[in-house]
Tab-separated table of C-alpha atoms in Angstrom:
chain	number	residue	atom	x	y	z
A	19	MET	CA	-72.172	-149.778	151.641
A	20	ASP	CA	-70.771	-152.842	150.972
A	21	GLU	CA	-73.237	-154.598	153.783
A	22	GLN	CA	-76.078	-153.226	151.655
A	23	LEU	CA	-74.656	-154.430	148.393
A	24	SER	CA	-74.238	-158.417	149.261
A	25	SER	CA	-77.443	-158.389	151.054
A	26	ASN	CA	-78.688	-157.330	147.623
A	27	LYS	CA	-76.898	-159.750	145.513
A	28	GLU	CA	-77.837	-162.558	148.503
A	29	LYS	CA	-81.799	-161.477	147.711
A	30	LYS	CA	-81.578	-161.838	143.968
A	31	LYS	CA	-79.640	-165.348	144.336
A	32	GLU	CA	-82.073	-166.446	147.025
A	33	ARG	CA	-85.389	-165.246	144.204
A	34	LYS	CA	-87.271	-168.045	143.257
A	35	ILE	CA	-87.825	-168.137	139.827
A	36	THR	CA	-91.939	-168.229	139.221
A	37	LEU	CA	-93.580	-168.008	136.005
A	38	LEU	CA	-95.128	-165.258	137.413
A	39	TYR	CA	-91.736	-163.476	137.698
A	40	ILE	CA	-90.165	-164.400	134.177
A	41	LEU	CA	-93.855	-163.304	132.571
A	42	GLY	CA	-93.236	-160.066	134.356
A	43	GLY	CA	-90.287	-159.278	132.529
A	44	GLY	CA	-88.359	-159.470	136.744
A	45	ILE	CA	-86.244	-162.267	134.501
A	46	LEU	CA	-84.517	-159.497	132.113
A	47	LYS	CA	-83.390	-158.035	134.795
A	48	GLU	CA	-80.835	-160.790	136.021
A	49	ASP	CA	-77.267	-160.036	136.180
A	50	PHE	CA	-76.767	-163.147	133.527
A	51	ILE	CA	-79.736	-161.934	131.254
A	52	LEU	CA	-77.569	-158.564	130.942
A	53	ARG	CA	-74.082	-159.321	130.884
A	54	HIS	CA	-75.071	-161.737	127.882
A	55	THR	CA	-77.761	-160.311	126.002
A	56	LYS	CA	-75.217	-159.773	122.556
A	57	MET	CA	-75.101	-164.049	122.643
A	58	ILE	CA	-79.491	-164.438	123.712
A	59	ILE	CA	-80.354	-162.025	120.651
A	60	LEU	CA	-78.276	-163.645	117.899
A	61	LEU	CA	-79.297	-167.225	119.691
A	62	VAL	CA	-82.947	-166.366	118.537
A	63	VAL	CA	-81.829	-164.514	115.467
A	64	LEU	CA	-80.172	-168.049	113.643
A	65	ALA	CA	-82.982	-170.106	115.144
A	66	PHE	CA	-85.684	-167.843	112.576
A	67	PHE	CA	-83.034	-167.954	109.950
A	68	PHE	CA	-82.920	-171.732	110.895
A	69	ILE	CA	-87.148	-172.072	111.082
A	70	ALA	CA	-86.857	-170.358	107.979
A	71	ASN	CA	-84.321	-172.386	106.132
A	72	ARG	CA	-85.918	-174.996	107.121
A	73	TYR	CA	-89.701	-173.832	105.740
A	74	THR	CA	-88.513	-173.210	102.462
A	75	CYS	CA	-86.526	-176.221	102.209
A	76	MET	CA	-89.989	-178.064	103.067
A	77	GLN	CA	-91.894	-176.146	100.163
A	78	LYS	CA	-89.111	-176.714	97.810
A	79	LEU	CA	-89.482	-180.056	98.981
A	80	ARG	CA	-93.208	-179.977	97.847
A	81	GLU	CA	-92.710	-179.118	94.830
A	82	ILE	CA	-90.305	-181.065	93.739
A	83	ASP	CA	-92.129	-183.940	94.598
A	84	ARG	CA	-95.298	-182.292	92.484
A	85	LEU	CA	-93.190	-182.349	89.076
A	86	GLN	CA	-91.965	-185.417	89.460
A	87	GLN	CA	-95.758	-186.749	89.474
A	88	GLU	CA	-96.117	-184.629	86.486
A	89	LEU	CA	-92.820	-185.676	85.075
A	90	ARG	CA	-94.619	-189.368	85.945
A	91	ASP	CA	-97.761	-188.373	83.829
A	92	ALA	CA	-96.947	-186.527	80.878
A	93	ARG	CA	-93.782	-190.320	80.579
A	94	PHE	CA	-96.878	-191.928	80.696
A	95	GLU	CA	-99.129	-190.220	77.989
A	96	ALA	CA	-96.270	-190.027	75.743
A	97	LEU	CA	-95.847	-193.821	75.648
A	98	SER	CA	-98.799	-194.946	75.040
A	99	ILE	CA	-99.394	-191.989	72.542
A	100	SER	CA	-96.140	-193.840	71.294
A	101	SER	CA	-97.593	-197.261	70.827
A	102	GLU	CA	-101.069	-196.179	69.388
A	103	LEU	CA	-98.608	-194.481	67.038
A	104	THR	CA	-97.266	-197.753	66.200
A	105	GLY	CA	-100.041	-199.565	66.096
A	106	ASN	CA	-102.226	-197.173	63.817
A	107	SER	CA	-98.639	-197.223	61.598
A	108	ARG	CA	-99.074	-200.765	60.220
A	109	GLU	CA	-99.924	-202.095	57.322
A	110	SER	CA	-102.612	-203.597	58.073
A	111	GLN	CA	-103.712	-200.668	60.026
A	112	ILE	CA	-103.354	-198.236	57.173
A	113	GLU	CA	-105.165	-200.055	54.804
A	114	LEU	CA	-108.229	-200.802	56.888
A	115	LEU	CA	-108.186	-197.575	57.361
A	116	ILE	CA	-108.103	-196.007	53.690
A	117	GLU	CA	-110.822	-199.369	53.129
A	118	GLU	CA	-112.779	-197.454	56.034
A	119	GLN	CA	-112.480	-194.072	54.839
A	120	GLY	CA	-114.067	-194.703	51.564
A	121	ILE	CA	-110.469	-194.083	49.557
A	122	ASP	CA	-109.983	-195.713	46.485
A	123	LEU	CA	-106.227	-197.180	47.112
A	124	GLU	CA	-104.633	-200.106	46.354
A	125	THR	CA	-101.738	-201.430	47.284
A	126	ALA	CA	-98.676	-201.706	45.046
A	127	LYS	CA	-97.997	-205.198	43.342
A	128	THR	CA	-94.528	-204.448	42.790
A	129	PRO	CA	-91.571	-203.415	45.037
A	130	ALA	CA	-90.152	-200.125	45.195
A	131	TYR	CA	-86.873	-198.926	43.187
A	132	GLU	CA	-84.968	-196.293	43.129
A	133	LEU	CA	-83.623	-194.217	41.064
A	134	ARG	CA	-79.995	-193.103	40.385
A	135	ASP	CA	-78.240	-189.909	37.925
A	136	LYS	CA	-75.813	-191.249	36.331
C-alpha cells in the first residue's frame, strides 16, 4: 500500500506541466493548489479590487482635467468681459455711446457736490 502511495506521489511530481494540462484543469488537482485555495481566491479578489480602484481613479482624473479646462475657459471669459466692461465704462466711451444713440444729454459743467443734513 505504501508503495502505491509513494509511486503515485512520484508520478505526480514527475508529471510535466504542459499547456494542455493547465487548460484541461488538471492543475487544479495539484496538492499545492488544493492546499492554498483560500489564499489564491483572496489574491484574485484583491487583484479585482486593485483593477477596479485604478479604473475609478483614472475616470476621476479625467473628470478633474475636464473641469480644470472648463475653469480656465470660464476665467478667460470673465477676464475678457471684465476688460470690455472697464473699457465701456470710461467717460469718453459713454459720451460716444450717447452720441450714437441720439440721446440729448450733456456732461455737467459744474462738479458734483454732496448735500448734508445739519
